[in-house]
């Protein structure tokens, strides 16, 4: 069975299922109420059709670029011949996807205004594209598609191919933050679960399509094995994220069996289970058959998997256009709930700060994956006869749990409505969490626990990590003075430039803000404390000075907020300020004092450690070679040891 025939059959299955789900779910009801304008039949059918086309093209682009960058063996620093062909082929779906997104802007305006496409005015379309979040997302998606198309022809470097694949994945996400789930209750969970669902499903389906296109590669069996591991992770992520998103849209278990939307969800679950069974058969039977030189069974099974996945994609687009039991726009909307995504919390108590979780998926997934991967690495070292300090494990796990608590418990909920809680959250995420994570020495553990691929032309996680450690950018930001500048800019820039309000208003911006706190802290404290590969030799005296300057920067910001008569992010916090809370200015001053207290203990601990190293003459990071991180790394006894576990 030829690959082209499989692709056409999969596209046909997706179209048939899409049409059926649209009709069954009521998304293409042609009836028009008297006095209410309708967009016309063209828009009613073109909108889901173009959405489906954009999805397919985006998934195909991801599959081609990811297969070229990560799954296929390379040729030294460059992609090999098959990888080059895949990158060239990805140009056209990327370009067509960008054009489809621009067409989607037009038909979406037609749908929203109830005006046929032929009667739309240019100002209406331009205003939607540049001023409305949904239009901006489609415009950004089109721009990313054009950039992917350019980069796919810009060179043959494996690093450039990885960047291209990353941008192709990013291009799939903007509509998730403005579409069907963004207006739902608990929109933090709805939006992030949808984004994770789209990303995992796209890697899964696109990777399979890319795999089928290189099935004549002489090392196809090894490539298929690598894809199988990726597909298993995507299966788990798709199931978890899809279940979370459906729970928000359904509003409860009864709707699963009493609504048409729920019936479509059940069909999608059955498709997921079917593909899971096919994947299990792949791992048990067809991969060994491939290694023994019998590719026929793999092609037949992969074809069936692709057909089911294409049908599931059609169902997904149909669901995105079908009315859900929990409507996207409430009959009597609460402006505060629309802003926050949840009801206003009651008065602050310690119990509410430590409980009353705020559902989300980004940071819980990061915490879960981080802890599981770290424990698996430590276990692999112990099995190989190498001890790994329990103190480092405790430090890493503690940092991850603290990260999860500050971003997912009641603290995160109250940080939306109180400046004081937000400031404490910021200080903890930027100081205590990074200090604990750096104390876990995750880079050293990864270098020692990750195995090299059997094929030297394949880059695994360890090879990408080594390349990152050798990069000029990481060497630049690892300098303590540069790390200090990053920390101070992230600290003062947020509050003194008016960025806080817009970032709080948009969920993607809020996630990026919280992540920036942790990253800025990691950059600083890795430069100050971490005895790991990739750091410079620095005299402890300079590290003490840098740390004192960082503490001073925090103190100056606290003093400015304490004496200021202007409320930071006043537009946001005025809109969400609870009636039971003190005035905005009083709450801000309370936050300035609490942030000083929250940062005092971590600052003192770091200072004591740096002074101790200074007294003992320990030039931090002197136990490894920054230019050759894959040959040696630091152990607890400061000896040069192999970073690769035998």
XYZ file of C-alpha atoms in Angstrom:
646
model
C 0.000 0.000 0.000
C 1.568 3.276 -1.113
C 2.022 6.133 1.363
C 0.195 8.576 -0.913
C -2.874 6.311 -0.966
C -2.797 6.169 2.838
C -2.642 9.957 3.056
C -5.602 10.392 0.706
C -7.614 7.763 2.587
C -6.829 9.468 5.905
C -7.879 12.851 4.522
C -11.119 11.314 3.241
C -11.838 9.743 6.623
C -11.254 13.080 8.358
C -13.620 14.908 5.977
C -16.394 12.309 6.286
C -16.215 12.273 10.074
C -16.072 16.080 10.180
C -19.241 16.450 8.113
C -21.047 13.809 10.156
C -20.036 15.345 13.486
C -21.000 18.850 12.331
C -24.457 17.689 11.318
C -24.982 15.530 14.394
C -23.683 18.160 16.816
C -25.788 20.939 15.347
C -22.850 23.071 14.264
C -24.194 23.630 10.718
C -27.840 24.291 11.474
C -28.965 26.394 8.551
C -32.070 27.821 10.219
C -32.070 31.580 10.753
C -34.169 33.273 13.394
C -36.356 36.159 12.175
C -34.582 39.498 12.438
C -31.157 37.958 13.079
C -28.716 38.173 10.148
C -26.993 35.019 8.977
C -23.531 34.666 7.422
C -24.755 32.415 4.633
C -24.180 28.801 3.675
C -20.663 29.495 2.387
C -19.452 30.710 5.782
C -21.316 27.999 7.712
C -19.442 25.252 5.860
C -16.210 27.101 5.017
C -15.364 27.866 8.644
C -15.099 24.243 9.861
C -13.604 23.140 6.522
C -10.847 25.752 6.699
C -10.283 24.965 10.379
C -9.841 21.313 9.463
C -7.487 22.206 6.600
C -5.378 24.470 8.833
C -5.198 21.707 11.442
C -4.109 19.060 8.934
C -1.488 21.328 7.363
C -0.144 22.355 10.766
C 0.065 18.750 11.944
C 1.813 17.691 8.745
C 4.325 20.532 9.104
C 5.062 19.471 12.675
C 5.471 15.840 11.653
C 7.888 16.573 8.815
C 10.070 18.971 10.798
C 10.127 16.903 14.000
C 11.013 13.731 12.078
C 13.832 15.535 10.264
C 15.241 17.175 13.407
C 14.827 14.526 16.097
C 13.865 11.089 14.772
C 16.125 10.530 11.770
C 19.889 10.011 12.014
C 21.880 13.005 10.873
C 25.120 13.575 9.025
C 27.388 15.152 11.627
C 26.081 18.650 12.404
C 23.686 18.529 9.432
C 20.524 16.634 8.667
C 20.959 13.675 6.328
C 19.418 13.329 2.860
C 16.018 12.099 4.059
C 15.878 14.863 6.662
C 16.695 17.458 4.021
C 13.877 16.160 1.817
C 11.415 16.329 4.714
C 12.404 19.909 5.484
C 11.909 20.856 1.833
C 8.523 19.159 1.786
C 7.456 21.004 4.940
C 7.710 24.352 3.103
C 4.466 23.872 1.218
C 2.154 22.798 4.068
C 3.587 25.674 6.117
C 2.815 28.188 3.348
C -0.634 26.739 2.665
C -1.345 26.706 6.389
C -0.461 30.402 6.640
C -2.761 31.213 3.718
C -5.559 29.147 5.294
C -5.232 31.117 8.544
C -5.640 34.371 6.613
C -8.783 32.994 4.959
C -10.029 31.929 8.392
C -9.832 35.547 9.519
C -12.252 36.539 6.770
C -14.793 33.769 7.333
C -14.597 34.190 11.118
C -15.530 37.867 10.759
C -18.388 36.801 8.514
C -19.565 34.314 11.143
C -19.308 36.758 14.050
C -21.039 39.639 12.266
C -23.623 37.486 10.513
C -22.660 39.020 7.178
C -21.867 37.020 4.008
C -18.239 37.094 2.912
C -19.018 39.073 -0.242
C -20.484 41.928 1.832
C -17.655 42.268 4.343
C -15.748 45.544 4.445
C -11.974 45.752 4.596
C -11.991 47.848 7.819
C -14.080 45.182 9.562
C -11.640 42.418 8.596
C -8.575 44.510 9.448
C -10.048 45.575 12.778
C -10.727 41.967 13.722
C -7.249 40.829 12.660
C -5.339 43.533 14.534
C -7.585 44.416 17.486
C -9.484 41.267 18.556
C -7.688 38.445 20.369
C -9.095 35.727 18.114
C -8.011 37.571 14.980
C -4.590 38.334 16.448
C -4.131 34.629 17.192
C -4.881 33.679 13.580
C -2.591 36.428 12.322
C 0.195 35.217 14.616
C -0.396 31.658 13.430
C -0.057 32.788 9.807
C 3.143 34.695 10.612
C 4.680 31.682 12.346
C 3.751 29.507 9.366
C 5.560 31.884 7.009
C 8.609 31.874 9.286
C 8.643 28.066 9.338
C 8.462 28.021 5.540
C 11.464 30.364 5.302
C 13.538 28.467 7.875
C 12.811 25.125 6.219
C 14.818 26.373 3.230
C 17.419 28.382 5.148
C 19.970 25.625 5.764
C 20.672 22.028 6.710
C 21.899 22.471 10.281
C 20.298 20.088 12.777
C 20.067 22.944 15.252
C 18.189 25.048 12.700
C 15.919 22.081 11.981
C 15.162 21.819 15.718
C 14.293 25.532 15.856
C 12.046 25.106 12.809
C 10.262 22.184 14.466
C 9.792 24.192 17.652
C 8.238 27.084 15.728
C 5.979 24.681 13.829
C 4.675 23.350 17.154
C 4.265 26.880 18.516
C 2.212 27.824 15.435
C -0.489 25.343 16.481
C -1.130 26.928 19.873
C -2.383 30.549 19.473
C -6.031 29.608 18.695
C -6.151 27.458 21.855
C -5.799 30.573 24.008
C -8.646 32.461 22.323
C -11.020 29.797 20.995
C -13.675 27.385 22.232
C -12.269 26.831 25.719
C -11.062 30.331 26.495
C -14.522 31.502 27.461
C -15.393 28.522 29.612
C -15.545 28.491 33.377
C -12.253 27.418 34.952
C -10.646 28.735 31.800
C -7.155 28.219 33.256
C -7.719 24.465 33.076
C -9.719 24.651 29.844
C -7.123 26.667 27.943
C -3.986 24.877 29.136
C -5.495 21.412 28.744
C -6.549 22.254 25.188
C -3.076 23.581 24.347
C -1.432 20.432 25.714
C -3.984 18.270 23.886
C -3.297 19.972 20.554
C 0.466 19.734 20.965
C 0.494 16.065 22.000
C -1.977 14.979 19.313
C -0.094 16.898 16.621
C 3.224 15.289 17.547
C 1.530 11.898 17.539
C -0.297 12.199 14.205
C 2.349 14.305 12.466
C 5.156 12.032 13.620
C 3.332 9.032 12.158
C 2.878 10.811 8.836
C 6.551 11.772 8.778
C 7.510 8.201 9.642
C 5.540 6.797 6.734
C 7.277 9.183 4.342
C 10.725 7.813 5.282
C 9.819 4.130 5.470
C 12.460 3.270 2.840
C 15.253 4.672 4.989
C 17.920 2.028 5.693
C 17.654 2.706 9.444
C 13.887 2.867 9.476
C 13.554 0.236 12.223
C 15.509 2.393 14.702
C 13.583 5.500 13.643
C 10.285 3.676 14.193
C 11.440 2.628 17.675
C 12.209 6.231 18.596
C 8.811 7.324 17.291
C 7.148 4.556 19.319
C 8.496 6.051 22.562
C 7.318 9.496 21.498
C 3.881 8.146 20.557
C 3.453 6.483 23.954
C 4.133 9.778 25.752
C 1.759 11.599 23.369
C -0.955 8.986 23.988
C -0.807 9.582 27.737
C -0.716 13.375 27.351
C -3.590 13.347 24.850
C -5.761 11.192 27.091
C -5.159 13.245 30.248
C -5.495 16.663 28.614
C -8.496 15.635 26.531
C -10.275 14.289 29.600
C -9.624 17.511 31.533
C -10.883 19.711 28.701
C -13.995 17.591 28.124
C -14.799 17.734 31.844
C -14.792 21.537 31.728
C -16.926 21.701 28.578
C -19.394 19.012 29.702
C -19.877 20.355 33.209
C -20.459 16.899 34.718
C -20.819 13.173 34.054
C -24.568 13.246 33.220
C -23.938 15.379 30.128
C -21.714 12.637 28.734
C -24.715 10.418 28.047
C -27.487 12.973 27.679
C -26.080 15.422 25.129
C -24.941 15.175 21.544
C -21.679 16.837 22.515
C -21.140 14.105 25.093
C -21.833 11.409 22.498
C -19.163 12.894 20.220
C -16.757 12.927 23.168
C -17.460 9.226 23.737
C -16.693 8.498 20.085
C -13.406 10.339 20.436
C -12.570 8.303 23.542
C -13.244 5.087 21.620
C -10.960 6.263 18.816
C -8.241 7.010 21.356
C -8.575 3.553 22.898
C -8.450 1.929 19.455
C -5.246 3.750 18.588
C -3.813 2.803 21.976
C -4.419 -0.861 21.185
C -2.776 -0.446 17.778
C 0.205 1.209 19.456
C 0.548 -1.687 21.885
C 0.564 -4.140 18.966
C 3.198 -1.970 17.281
C 5.499 -2.212 20.270
C 5.050 -5.963 20.782
C 4.927 -7.344 17.258
C 5.646 -5.005 14.388
C 8.786 -3.326 15.752
C 10.537 -6.700 16.196
C 9.304 -7.653 12.716
C 10.811 -4.443 11.329
C 14.158 -5.198 12.921
C 14.075 -8.653 11.336
C 13.462 -7.171 7.876
C 9.660 -7.606 7.450
C 8.153 -4.113 6.945
C 4.784 -5.172 5.521
C 2.988 -5.671 8.841
C 4.157 -2.272 10.092
C 2.835 -0.464 7.029
C -0.608 -2.070 7.311
C -0.909 -1.372 11.025
C 0.419 2.182 10.683
C -2.101 2.781 7.907
C -4.941 1.706 10.167
C -3.612 3.897 12.978
C -3.386 6.898 10.667
C -6.985 6.399 9.495
C -8.300 6.268 13.071
C -6.242 9.304 14.081
C -7.517 11.239 11.056
C -11.094 10.370 12.006
C -10.367 11.550 15.565
C -9.050 14.835 14.150
C -12.294 15.289 12.235
C -14.218 14.646 15.452
C -12.071 17.203 17.275
C -12.807 19.948 14.745
C -16.490 19.022 14.792
C -16.495 19.284 18.592
C -14.835 22.700 18.418
C -17.784 23.979 16.357
C -20.556 22.159 18.235
C -22.459 23.728 21.149
C -21.344 22.237 24.468
C -23.527 21.632 27.563
C -21.540 24.383 29.314
C -21.975 27.341 26.945
C -19.019 29.450 25.903
C -20.953 32.588 26.788
C -23.166 32.467 29.848
C -26.756 33.693 29.722
C -26.153 36.097 32.595
C -22.359 36.476 32.633
C -20.485 37.646 35.700
C -17.813 40.151 34.561
C -15.521 39.104 37.407
C -15.747 35.407 36.496
C -15.060 36.291 32.851
C -11.886 38.084 33.941
C -10.639 35.566 36.490
C -12.115 32.303 35.246
C -13.402 31.547 38.779
C -15.572 33.088 41.475
C -14.056 35.705 43.737
C -12.414 33.968 46.706
C -13.392 34.651 50.299
C -11.234 36.384 52.940
C -7.644 35.163 53.158
C -6.830 32.436 55.657
C -3.832 30.146 55.941
C -6.056 27.150 55.194
C -7.366 28.744 51.990
C -3.871 29.684 50.844
C -2.670 26.104 51.280
C -5.785 24.455 49.847
C -8.490 25.739 47.466
C -6.489 24.683 44.372
C -6.649 26.548 41.076
C -7.021 23.962 38.270
C -4.395 24.250 35.559
C -2.226 21.868 33.566
C 1.017 23.634 32.725
C 2.829 23.675 36.036
C 1.351 20.410 37.397
C 2.649 18.637 34.286
C 6.064 20.289 34.692
C 6.180 19.249 38.362
C 5.059 15.669 37.711
C 7.425 15.128 34.773
C 10.289 16.806 36.629
C 9.943 14.645 39.729
C 9.398 11.377 37.852
C 12.314 11.984 35.462
C 14.664 12.945 38.306
C 13.760 9.906 40.411
C 14.141 7.653 37.370
C 17.622 9.074 36.728
C 18.683 8.580 40.351
C 17.328 5.023 40.258
C 19.275 4.258 37.087
C 22.468 5.459 38.749
C 21.863 3.294 41.813
C 21.249 0.247 39.600
C 24.557 0.920 37.862
C 26.324 1.000 41.235
C 26.729 4.782 41.539
C 25.444 6.578 44.633
C 23.423 9.744 44.267
C 23.085 11.930 47.379
C 19.668 11.843 49.033
C 20.107 15.522 49.914
C 20.161 16.441 46.234
C 17.060 14.386 45.559
C 15.288 16.009 48.502
C 16.304 19.466 47.276
C 14.975 18.854 43.757
C 11.720 17.257 44.876
C 11.196 20.009 47.446
C 11.741 22.693 44.807
C 9.316 21.036 42.417
C 6.650 20.624 45.099
C 7.080 24.259 46.143
C 6.721 25.283 42.489
C 3.489 23.284 42.256
C 2.170 24.766 45.491
C 2.865 28.385 44.512
C 1.273 27.990 41.070
C -1.599 25.601 41.780
C -2.872 26.024 45.345
C -4.813 28.856 46.929
C -1.772 31.140 46.721
C -2.156 31.182 42.934
C -5.877 31.963 43.215
C -5.367 34.877 45.624
C -2.414 36.216 43.590
C -4.939 37.100 40.882
C -6.857 39.449 43.192
C -4.348 40.703 45.800
C -1.092 42.534 45.069
C 0.326 41.347 48.386
C -0.079 37.651 47.582
C 1.267 38.192 44.066
C 4.432 39.815 45.434
C 5.022 36.949 47.856
C 4.417 34.446 45.047
C 6.947 36.287 42.881
C 9.658 36.292 45.551
C 9.226 32.598 46.368
C 9.239 31.573 42.697
C 12.304 33.714 41.960
C 14.378 32.740 45.022
C 13.354 29.717 47.105
C 12.247 27.533 44.190
C 15.383 28.098 42.026
C 17.708 27.623 45.018
C 16.167 24.231 45.750
C 16.189 23.198 42.089
C 19.827 24.216 41.617
C 20.666 22.278 44.780
C 19.361 19.145 43.069
C 22.137 19.346 40.406
C 19.792 18.164 37.628
C 22.315 18.734 34.824
C 24.911 16.523 36.490
C 22.315 13.828 37.059
C 21.122 13.997 33.454
C 24.636 13.756 32.054
C 25.360 10.714 34.171
C 22.008 8.935 33.788
C 21.051 9.518 30.163
C 22.387 6.915 27.765
C 23.915 7.643 24.409
C 21.970 6.286 21.416
C 23.413 3.192 19.769
C 23.694 5.126 16.497
C 26.297 7.921 16.858
C 24.464 9.951 14.202
C 21.328 10.134 16.343
C 20.941 12.930 18.853
C 19.168 11.914 22.014
C 18.298 14.047 25.040
C 21.848 13.814 26.328
C 23.364 15.037 23.052
C 21.009 18.018 22.889
C 21.837 18.830 26.511
C 25.573 18.754 25.802
C 25.125 21.050 22.799
C 23.146 23.454 24.978
C 25.870 23.468 27.627
C 28.466 24.235 24.950
C 26.415 27.035 23.388
C 27.728 30.576 23.452
C 24.410 31.825 24.761
C 24.527 29.662 27.879
C 28.149 30.602 28.531
C 27.164 34.251 28.212
C 24.224 34.122 30.624
C 26.190 31.945 33.053
C 28.455 34.882 33.891
C 27.370 36.168 37.308
C 27.114 39.814 36.190
C 24.941 38.877 33.213
C 22.815 36.636 35.432
C 22.426 39.535 37.854
C 21.273 41.805 35.014
C 18.686 39.209 33.916
C 17.372 38.925 37.470
C 17.152 42.691 38.053
C 15.513 43.383 34.693
C 12.883 40.700 35.255
C 12.254 42.066 38.745
C 12.056 45.799 38.116
C 10.879 45.673 34.509
C 7.624 43.969 35.432
C 6.521 46.560 37.971
C 8.071 49.764 36.656
C 6.996 49.470 33.006
C 3.289 48.673 33.328
C 3.626 45.097 32.051
C 1.949 43.479 35.040
C -1.622 44.457 34.120
C -1.631 43.061 30.547
C 0.140 39.878 31.662
C -2.454 39.285 34.378
C -5.306 39.793 31.918
C -4.250 37.089 29.443
C -3.712 33.530 30.613
C -0.802 32.877 28.265
C 0.850 36.058 29.513
C 0.250 35.017 33.118
C 1.893 31.621 32.539
C 4.842 33.286 30.794
C 5.207 35.722 33.697
C 5.322 32.973 36.336
C 7.771 30.971 34.223
C 9.993 34.047 33.838
C 10.226 34.387 37.618
C 11.580 30.852 37.916
C 13.890 31.136 34.899
C 15.414 34.420 36.084
C 16.032 32.871 39.492
C 17.571 29.756 37.943
C 19.919 31.869 35.830
C 21.090 33.808 38.895
C 21.412 31.017 41.425
C 22.943 28.588 38.933
C 25.668 31.200 38.413
C 26.038 31.669 42.177
C 25.654 28.133 43.536
C 25.608 25.431 40.925
C 28.775 23.336 40.658
C 27.678 21.845 37.348
C 28.997 21.644 33.780
C 28.664 24.789 31.707
C 29.620 27.316 34.424
C 32.636 29.589 34.547
C 35.406 29.626 37.129
C 34.500 32.570 39.354
C 36.119 33.792 42.551
C 33.743 33.490 45.552
C 34.311 37.164 46.390
C 32.646 38.207 43.135
C 29.775 35.819 43.814
C 29.222 37.375 47.246
C 29.142 40.848 45.707
C 26.707 39.751 42.995
C 24.427 38.163 45.579
C 24.450 41.299 47.736
C 23.587 43.398 44.674
C 20.658 41.077 43.899
C 19.425 41.388 47.493
C 19.799 45.155 47.248
C 17.770 45.203 44.027
C 14.955 43.350 45.788
C 15.165 45.718 48.745
C 15.038 48.792 46.498
C 11.938 47.500 44.729
C 10.274 46.761 48.070
C 11.119 50.260 49.298
C 9.720 51.842 46.135
C 6.463 49.899 46.465
C 6.277 50.674 50.190
C 6.570 54.434 49.700
C 4.732 54.700 46.402
C 1.368 56.438 46.221
C 0.579 54.730 42.912
C -0.852 51.219 42.732
C 0.893 48.850 40.327
C -1.380 47.333 37.649
C -4.178 49.520 38.963
C -6.481 48.752 36.024
C -6.382 45.020 36.762
C -6.434 45.021 40.538
C -9.177 47.666 40.681
C -11.397 45.444 38.542
C -10.845 42.309 40.670
C -10.258 43.806 44.127
C -12.380 41.979 46.749
C -14.680 43.990 48.967
C -13.328 42.337 52.128
C -9.690 43.285 51.376
C -7.876 46.436 52.529
C -7.423 49.292 50.093
C -5.251 48.704 47.049
C -2.462 50.920 48.360
C -2.525 49.316 51.818
C -2.446 45.853 50.235
C 0.507 46.853 48.063
C 2.446 48.112 51.085
C 1.612 44.921 52.953
C 2.952 42.954 49.996
C 6.199 44.949 49.982
C 6.800 44.036 53.621
C 5.833 40.398 53.186
C 8.061 40.022 50.123
C 11.021 41.283 52.159
C 10.295 38.658 54.791
C 9.772 35.884 52.217
C 13.100 36.647 50.547
C 15.144 37.127 53.718
C 15.641 33.460 54.626
C 16.748 32.276 51.146
C 19.038 35.316 50.828
C 20.666 34.631 54.185
C 21.155 30.937 53.390
C 22.821 31.709 50.058
C 25.037 34.365 51.638
C 26.230 31.964 54.354
C 27.036 29.303 51.775
C 28.968 31.740 49.573
C 30.940 33.125 52.513
C 31.770 29.582 53.642
C 33.088 28.756 50.180
C 35.102 31.958 50.169
C 36.672 31.130 53.536
C 37.579 27.629 52.398
C 38.989 28.914 49.106
C 36.503 26.959 46.993
C 36.398 28.443 43.505
C 32.971 27.232 42.519
C 32.757 25.265 39.306
C 36.453 24.506 39.345
C 35.826 20.765 39.202
C 34.796 20.478 35.563
C 35.698 21.761 32.162
C 33.083 24.190 30.780
C 34.274 23.546 27.267
C 33.894 19.785 27.511
C 30.783 19.103 29.600
C 30.210 15.630 28.275
C 33.546 14.318 29.498
C 33.365 15.220 33.177
C 31.009 16.615 35.764
C 30.984 17.350 39.455
C 30.159 14.826 42.115
C 29.491 15.563 45.805
C 33.180 14.926 46.627
C 34.399 17.360 43.961
C 36.191 14.752 41.857
C 36.253 14.555 38.079
C 34.038 11.622 37.206
C 32.569 10.295 33.970
C 29.219 11.858 33.210
C 28.101 8.761 31.349
C 26.853 5.817 33.381
C 28.446 2.560 32.183
